[in-house]
GROMACS .gro file of C-alpha atoms in nm:
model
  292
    1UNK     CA    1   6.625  10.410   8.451
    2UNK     CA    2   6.915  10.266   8.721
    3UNK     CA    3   6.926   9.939   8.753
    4UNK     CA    4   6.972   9.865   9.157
    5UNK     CA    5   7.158   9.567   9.215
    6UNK     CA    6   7.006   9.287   9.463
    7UNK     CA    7   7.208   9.320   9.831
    8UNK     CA    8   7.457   9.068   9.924
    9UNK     CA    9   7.440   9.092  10.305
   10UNK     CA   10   7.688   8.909  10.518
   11UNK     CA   11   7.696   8.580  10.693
   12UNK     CA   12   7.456   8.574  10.970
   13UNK     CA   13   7.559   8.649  11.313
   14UNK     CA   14   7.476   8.549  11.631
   15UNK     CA   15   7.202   8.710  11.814
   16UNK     CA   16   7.304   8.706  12.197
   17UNK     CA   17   7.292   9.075  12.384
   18UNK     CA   18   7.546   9.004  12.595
   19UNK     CA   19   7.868   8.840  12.452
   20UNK     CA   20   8.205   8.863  12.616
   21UNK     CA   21   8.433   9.135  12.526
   22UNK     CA   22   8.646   8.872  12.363
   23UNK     CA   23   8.398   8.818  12.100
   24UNK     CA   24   8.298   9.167  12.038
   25UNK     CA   25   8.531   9.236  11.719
   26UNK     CA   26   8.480   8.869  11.551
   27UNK     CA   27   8.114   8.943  11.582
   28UNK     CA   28   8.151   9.344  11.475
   29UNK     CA   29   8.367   9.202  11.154
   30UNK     CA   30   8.133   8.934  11.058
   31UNK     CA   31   7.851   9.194  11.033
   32UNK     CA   32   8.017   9.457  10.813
   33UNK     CA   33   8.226   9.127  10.626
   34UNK     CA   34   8.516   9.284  10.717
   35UNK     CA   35   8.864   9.008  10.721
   36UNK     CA   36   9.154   9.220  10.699
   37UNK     CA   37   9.390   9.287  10.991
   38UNK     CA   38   9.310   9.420  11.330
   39UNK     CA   39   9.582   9.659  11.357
   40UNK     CA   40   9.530  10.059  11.470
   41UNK     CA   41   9.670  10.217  11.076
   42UNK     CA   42   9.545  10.469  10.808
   43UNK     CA   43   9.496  10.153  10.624
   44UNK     CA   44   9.253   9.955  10.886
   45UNK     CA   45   9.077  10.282  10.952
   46UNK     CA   46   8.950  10.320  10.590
   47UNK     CA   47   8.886   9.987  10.508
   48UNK     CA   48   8.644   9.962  10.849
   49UNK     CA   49   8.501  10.301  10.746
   50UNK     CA   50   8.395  10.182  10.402
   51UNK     CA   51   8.271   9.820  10.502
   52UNK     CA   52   8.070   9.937  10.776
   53UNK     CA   53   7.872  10.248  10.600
   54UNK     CA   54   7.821   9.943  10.319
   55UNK     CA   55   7.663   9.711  10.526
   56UNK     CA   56   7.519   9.829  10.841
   57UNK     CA   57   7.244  10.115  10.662
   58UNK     CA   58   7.194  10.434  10.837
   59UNK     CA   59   6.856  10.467  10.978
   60UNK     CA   60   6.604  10.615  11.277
   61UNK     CA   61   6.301  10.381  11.234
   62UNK     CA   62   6.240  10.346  11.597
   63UNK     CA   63   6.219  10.693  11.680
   64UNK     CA   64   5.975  10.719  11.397
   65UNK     CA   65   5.784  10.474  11.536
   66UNK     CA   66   5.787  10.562  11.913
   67UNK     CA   67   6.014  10.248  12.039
   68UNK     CA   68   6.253  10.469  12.174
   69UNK     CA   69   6.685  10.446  12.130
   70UNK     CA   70   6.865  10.307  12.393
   71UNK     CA   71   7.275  10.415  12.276
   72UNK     CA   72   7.406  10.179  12.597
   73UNK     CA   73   7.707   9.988  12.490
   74UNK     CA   74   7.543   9.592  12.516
   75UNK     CA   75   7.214   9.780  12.343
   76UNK     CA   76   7.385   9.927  12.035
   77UNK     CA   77   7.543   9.613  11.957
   78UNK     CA   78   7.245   9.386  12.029
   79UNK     CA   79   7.037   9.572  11.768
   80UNK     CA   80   7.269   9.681  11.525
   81UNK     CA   81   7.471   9.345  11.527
   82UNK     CA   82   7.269   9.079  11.652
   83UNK     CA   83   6.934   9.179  11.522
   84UNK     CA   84   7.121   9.360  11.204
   85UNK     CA   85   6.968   9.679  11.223
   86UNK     CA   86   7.086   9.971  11.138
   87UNK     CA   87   7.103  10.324  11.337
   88UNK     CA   88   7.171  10.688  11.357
   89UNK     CA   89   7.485  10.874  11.450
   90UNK     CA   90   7.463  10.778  11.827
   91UNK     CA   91   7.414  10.414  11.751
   92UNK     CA   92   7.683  10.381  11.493
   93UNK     CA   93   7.942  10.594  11.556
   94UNK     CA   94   7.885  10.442  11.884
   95UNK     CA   95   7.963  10.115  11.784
   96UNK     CA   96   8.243  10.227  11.506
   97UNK     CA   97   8.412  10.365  11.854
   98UNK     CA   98   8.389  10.081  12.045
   99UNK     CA   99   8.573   9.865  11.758
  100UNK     CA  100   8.804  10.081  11.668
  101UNK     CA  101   8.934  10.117  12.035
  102UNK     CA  102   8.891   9.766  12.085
  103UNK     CA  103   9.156   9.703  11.816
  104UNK     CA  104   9.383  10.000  12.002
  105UNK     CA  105   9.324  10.342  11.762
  106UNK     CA  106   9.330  10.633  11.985
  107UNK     CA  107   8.950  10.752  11.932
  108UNK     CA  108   8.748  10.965  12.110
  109UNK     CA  109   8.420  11.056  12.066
  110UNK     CA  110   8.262  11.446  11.913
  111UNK     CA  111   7.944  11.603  11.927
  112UNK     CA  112   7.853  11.828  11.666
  113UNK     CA  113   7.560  12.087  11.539
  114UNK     CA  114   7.443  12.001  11.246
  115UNK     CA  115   7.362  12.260  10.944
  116UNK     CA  116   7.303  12.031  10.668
  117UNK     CA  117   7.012  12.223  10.465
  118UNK     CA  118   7.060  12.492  10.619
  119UNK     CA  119   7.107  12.853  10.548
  120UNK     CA  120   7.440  13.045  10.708
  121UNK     CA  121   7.283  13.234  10.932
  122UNK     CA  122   7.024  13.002  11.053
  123UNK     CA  123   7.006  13.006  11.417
  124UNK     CA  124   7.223  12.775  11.600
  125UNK     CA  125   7.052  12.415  11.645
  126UNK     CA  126   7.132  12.170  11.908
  127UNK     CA  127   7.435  11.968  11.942
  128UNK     CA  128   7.321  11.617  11.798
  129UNK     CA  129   7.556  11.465  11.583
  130UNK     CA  130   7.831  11.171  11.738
  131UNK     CA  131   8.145  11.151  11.525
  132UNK     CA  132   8.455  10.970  11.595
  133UNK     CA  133   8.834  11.185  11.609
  134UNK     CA  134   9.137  10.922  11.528
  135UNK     CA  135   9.468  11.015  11.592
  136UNK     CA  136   9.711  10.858  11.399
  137UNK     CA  137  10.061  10.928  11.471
  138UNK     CA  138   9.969  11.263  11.613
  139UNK     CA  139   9.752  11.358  11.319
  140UNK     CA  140   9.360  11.399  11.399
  141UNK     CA  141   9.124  11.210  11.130
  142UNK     CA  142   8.717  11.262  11.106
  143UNK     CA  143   8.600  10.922  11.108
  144UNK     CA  144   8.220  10.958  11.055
  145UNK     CA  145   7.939  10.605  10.951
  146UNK     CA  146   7.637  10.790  11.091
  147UNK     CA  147   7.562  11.110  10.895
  148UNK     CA  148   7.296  10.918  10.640
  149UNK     CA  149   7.318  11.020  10.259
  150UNK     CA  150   7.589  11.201  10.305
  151UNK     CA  151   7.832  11.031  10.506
  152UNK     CA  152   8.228  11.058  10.439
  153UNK     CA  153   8.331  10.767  10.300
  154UNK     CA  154   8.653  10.835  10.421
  155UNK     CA  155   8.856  10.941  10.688
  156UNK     CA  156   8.935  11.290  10.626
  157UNK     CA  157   9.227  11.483  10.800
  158UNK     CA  158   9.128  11.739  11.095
  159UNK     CA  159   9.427  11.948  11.028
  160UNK     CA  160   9.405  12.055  10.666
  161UNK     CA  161   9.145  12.285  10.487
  162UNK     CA  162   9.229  12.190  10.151
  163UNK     CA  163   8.903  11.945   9.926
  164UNK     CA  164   8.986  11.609  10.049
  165UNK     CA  165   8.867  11.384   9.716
  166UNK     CA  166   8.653  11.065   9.784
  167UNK     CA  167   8.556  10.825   9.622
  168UNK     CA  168   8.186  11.019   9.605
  169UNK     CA  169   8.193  11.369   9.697
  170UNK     CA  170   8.506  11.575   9.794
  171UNK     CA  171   8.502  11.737  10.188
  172UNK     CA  172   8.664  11.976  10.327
  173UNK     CA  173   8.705  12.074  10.741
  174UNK     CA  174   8.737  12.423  10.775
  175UNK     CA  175   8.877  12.571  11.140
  176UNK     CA  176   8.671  12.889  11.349
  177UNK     CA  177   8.835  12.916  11.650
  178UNK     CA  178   8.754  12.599  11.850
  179UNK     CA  179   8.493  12.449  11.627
  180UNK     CA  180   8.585  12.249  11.278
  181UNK     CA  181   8.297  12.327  11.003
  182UNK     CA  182   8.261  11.973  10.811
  183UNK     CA  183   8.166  12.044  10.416
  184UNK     CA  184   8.097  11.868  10.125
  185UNK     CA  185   8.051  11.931   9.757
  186UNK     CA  186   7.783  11.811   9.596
  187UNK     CA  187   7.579  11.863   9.247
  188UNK     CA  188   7.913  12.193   9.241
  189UNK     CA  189   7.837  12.345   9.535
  190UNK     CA  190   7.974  12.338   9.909
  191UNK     CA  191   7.702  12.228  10.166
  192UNK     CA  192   7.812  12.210  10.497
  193UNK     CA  193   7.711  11.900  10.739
  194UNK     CA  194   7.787  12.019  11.063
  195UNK     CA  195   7.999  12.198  11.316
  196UNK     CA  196   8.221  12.026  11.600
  197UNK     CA  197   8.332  12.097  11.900
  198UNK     CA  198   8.689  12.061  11.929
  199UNK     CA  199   8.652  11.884  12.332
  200UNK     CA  200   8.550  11.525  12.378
  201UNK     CA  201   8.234  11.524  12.589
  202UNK     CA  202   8.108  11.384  12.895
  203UNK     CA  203   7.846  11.104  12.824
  204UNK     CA  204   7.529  11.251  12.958
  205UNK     CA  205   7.575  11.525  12.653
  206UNK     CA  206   7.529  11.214  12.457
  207UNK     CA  207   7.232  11.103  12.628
  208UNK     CA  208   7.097  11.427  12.624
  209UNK     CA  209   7.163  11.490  12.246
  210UNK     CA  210   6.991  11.127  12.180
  211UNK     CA  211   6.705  11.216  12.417
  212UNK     CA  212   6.640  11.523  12.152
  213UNK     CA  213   6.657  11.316  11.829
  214UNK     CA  214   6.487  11.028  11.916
  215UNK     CA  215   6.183  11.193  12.156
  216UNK     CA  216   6.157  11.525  12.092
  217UNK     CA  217   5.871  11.670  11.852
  218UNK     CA  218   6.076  11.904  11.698
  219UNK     CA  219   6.337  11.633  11.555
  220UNK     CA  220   6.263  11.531  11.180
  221UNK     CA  221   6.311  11.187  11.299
  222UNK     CA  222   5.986  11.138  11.467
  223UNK     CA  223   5.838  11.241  11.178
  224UNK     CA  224   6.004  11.162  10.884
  225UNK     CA  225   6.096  10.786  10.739
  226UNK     CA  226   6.481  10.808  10.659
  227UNK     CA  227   6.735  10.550  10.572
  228UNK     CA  228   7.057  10.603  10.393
  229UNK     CA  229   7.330  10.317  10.284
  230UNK     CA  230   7.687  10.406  10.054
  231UNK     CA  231   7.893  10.125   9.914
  232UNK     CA  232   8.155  10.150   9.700
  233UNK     CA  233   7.940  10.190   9.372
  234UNK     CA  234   7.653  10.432   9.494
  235UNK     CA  235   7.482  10.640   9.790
  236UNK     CA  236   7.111  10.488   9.838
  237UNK     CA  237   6.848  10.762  10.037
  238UNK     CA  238   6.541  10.731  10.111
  239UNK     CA  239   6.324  11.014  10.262
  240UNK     CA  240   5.985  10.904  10.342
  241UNK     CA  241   5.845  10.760   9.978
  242UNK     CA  242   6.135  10.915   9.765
  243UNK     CA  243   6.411  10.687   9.681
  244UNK     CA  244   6.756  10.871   9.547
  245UNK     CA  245   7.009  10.680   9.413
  246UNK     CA  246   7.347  10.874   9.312
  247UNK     CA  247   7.635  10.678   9.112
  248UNK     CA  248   7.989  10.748   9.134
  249UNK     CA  249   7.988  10.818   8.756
  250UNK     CA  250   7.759  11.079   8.813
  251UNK     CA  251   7.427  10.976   8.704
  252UNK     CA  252   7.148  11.035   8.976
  253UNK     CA  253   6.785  10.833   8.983
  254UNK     CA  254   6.474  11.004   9.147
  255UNK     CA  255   6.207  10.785   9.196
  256UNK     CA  256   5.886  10.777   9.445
  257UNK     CA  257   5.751  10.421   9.609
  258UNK     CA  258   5.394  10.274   9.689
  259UNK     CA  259   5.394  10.142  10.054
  260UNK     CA  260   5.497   9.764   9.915
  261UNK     CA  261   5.782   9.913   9.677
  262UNK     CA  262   5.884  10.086  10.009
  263UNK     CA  263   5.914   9.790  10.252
  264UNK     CA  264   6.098   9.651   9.970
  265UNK     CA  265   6.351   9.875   9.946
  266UNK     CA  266   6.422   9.842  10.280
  267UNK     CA  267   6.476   9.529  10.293
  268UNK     CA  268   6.682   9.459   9.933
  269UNK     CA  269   6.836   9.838   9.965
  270UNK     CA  270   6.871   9.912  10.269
  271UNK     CA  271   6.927   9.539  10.433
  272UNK     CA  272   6.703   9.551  10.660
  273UNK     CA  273   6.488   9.313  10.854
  274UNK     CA  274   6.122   9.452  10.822
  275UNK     CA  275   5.926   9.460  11.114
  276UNK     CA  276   5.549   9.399  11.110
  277UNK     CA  277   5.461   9.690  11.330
  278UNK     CA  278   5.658   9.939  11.117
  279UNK     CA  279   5.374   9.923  10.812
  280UNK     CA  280   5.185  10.165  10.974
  281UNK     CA  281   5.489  10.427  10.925
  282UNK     CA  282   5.536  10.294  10.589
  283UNK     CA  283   5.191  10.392  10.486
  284UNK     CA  284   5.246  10.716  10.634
  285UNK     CA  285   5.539  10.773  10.472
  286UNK     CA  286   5.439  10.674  10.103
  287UNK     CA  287   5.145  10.927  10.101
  288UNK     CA  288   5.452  11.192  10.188
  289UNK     CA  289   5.441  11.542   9.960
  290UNK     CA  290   5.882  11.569   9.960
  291UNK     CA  291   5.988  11.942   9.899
  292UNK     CA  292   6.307  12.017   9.785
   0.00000   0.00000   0.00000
């Protein structure tokens, strides 16, 4: 049995929805505990990457629950700093953008198909995952904190297809034709996450690709209870009652919750602020039969 160590979350931060631009990045680094230099390097770019997938948890409870995503700028930071939730890839790569060209990165936004569990030739699915493309120094970096379980801890270079090591699993970005194909090994075998399109987007195709994973029936999100959360030690998913913990040292923990042990986890786990109307979805989710 894994012993899960109790979460250390970060001083609190102020709640207001609309603070000054000014105050944007003090408030953005108090909630991932981030005090390091605000300065557009390789260097920055990691350290943000790592510190925010570690304490802001990846996570989709209000589409689950019918409250509806709003991925506007003030709303994004409103719930994901001042009311320290977490998100999905809209909500933090939204955010992780905003920062990062706050401090002055060149960063633009992707939008990406995702194929994670997917066969090769499964039909093409819609274009709903944000990432974030750094150039540094005329070399483009994938700078991803919103793909759940199995988000790059990283930043991994656009322009190379060799296995980019991390500190979990290695990645590779493979080029066909004007899409990159984003990969990652895990348990010895290559699993790809997604496709991108090489052309930043307007941003009604991000409306449009929230609209679909937030509302529509056929998204797993409005039916599934997911949160994900990777620090430095170990990647933390859970999928409806089914808690999977994977070490860096190799050793992976299967376990499956009650409703209580649940609303626990998200809260000591997953840091986040249980809401009294989600226990409905909890209960839901810890009857759940997981395949796979």
């Amino acid at each position: 049995m894994l012993h899960y160590p109790a979460a250390t979350p970060s001083d609190p931060v102020e709640s207001d929805t609309e603070a000054p631009a000014e105050a944007f990045l003090p408030r953005y680094f108090a909630r991932i505990g981030y005090k390091g230099p605000a300065a557009p390097t390789f260097d920055v770019l990691a350290a943000l990457q790592a510190a925010h997938i570690a304490a802001i948890p990846f996570e989709a409870i209000d589409a689950l629950t019918g409250a509806g995503i709003d991925i506007g700028a003030d709303a994004i930071a409103a719930k994901l700093i001042g009311q320290r939730r977490g998100g999905y890839c809209f909500e933090q790569n939204g955010l992780f953008l905003r920062a990062l060209q706050a401090i002055g990165f060149e960063a633009e936004g992707l939008l990406g198909r995702v194929r994670w569990m997917l066969p090769d030739d499964a039909p093409p699915t819609p274009r709903t995952h944000m990432v974030v493309r750094v150039t540094l120094d005329g070399r483009p970096w994938l700078a991803d904190v919103g793909f759940g379980a199995a988000v790059p801890p990283a930043p991994l270079a656009m322009d190379s297809e060799e296995a980019q090591p991390t500190r979990h699993e290695s990645y590779r970005i493979v080029r066909h034709g004007d899409a990159w194909q984003v990969a990652a090994s895990i348990e010895g075998e290559w699993r790809t996450l997604y496709r991108l399109d090489h052309v930043s987007p307007p941003a009604i195709d991000y409306e449009l690709g929230n609209w679909y994973t937030s509302a529509h029936p056929d998204s797993h999100f409005r039916h599934q209870l997911i949160a994900a959360r990777t620090t430095a030690e170990a990647r933390y998913g859970l999928r409806d009652n089914r808690l999977t913990t994977r070490l860096t040292d190799g050793r992976i923990d299967r376990r499956y919750l009650t409703a209580d042990e649940i609303e626990r986890a998200l809260s000591e786990i997953f840091l986040l602020p249980v809401q009294r109307h989600w226990r409905g979805a909890i209960e839901r989710a810890a009857t759940a039969e997981i395949a796979g």
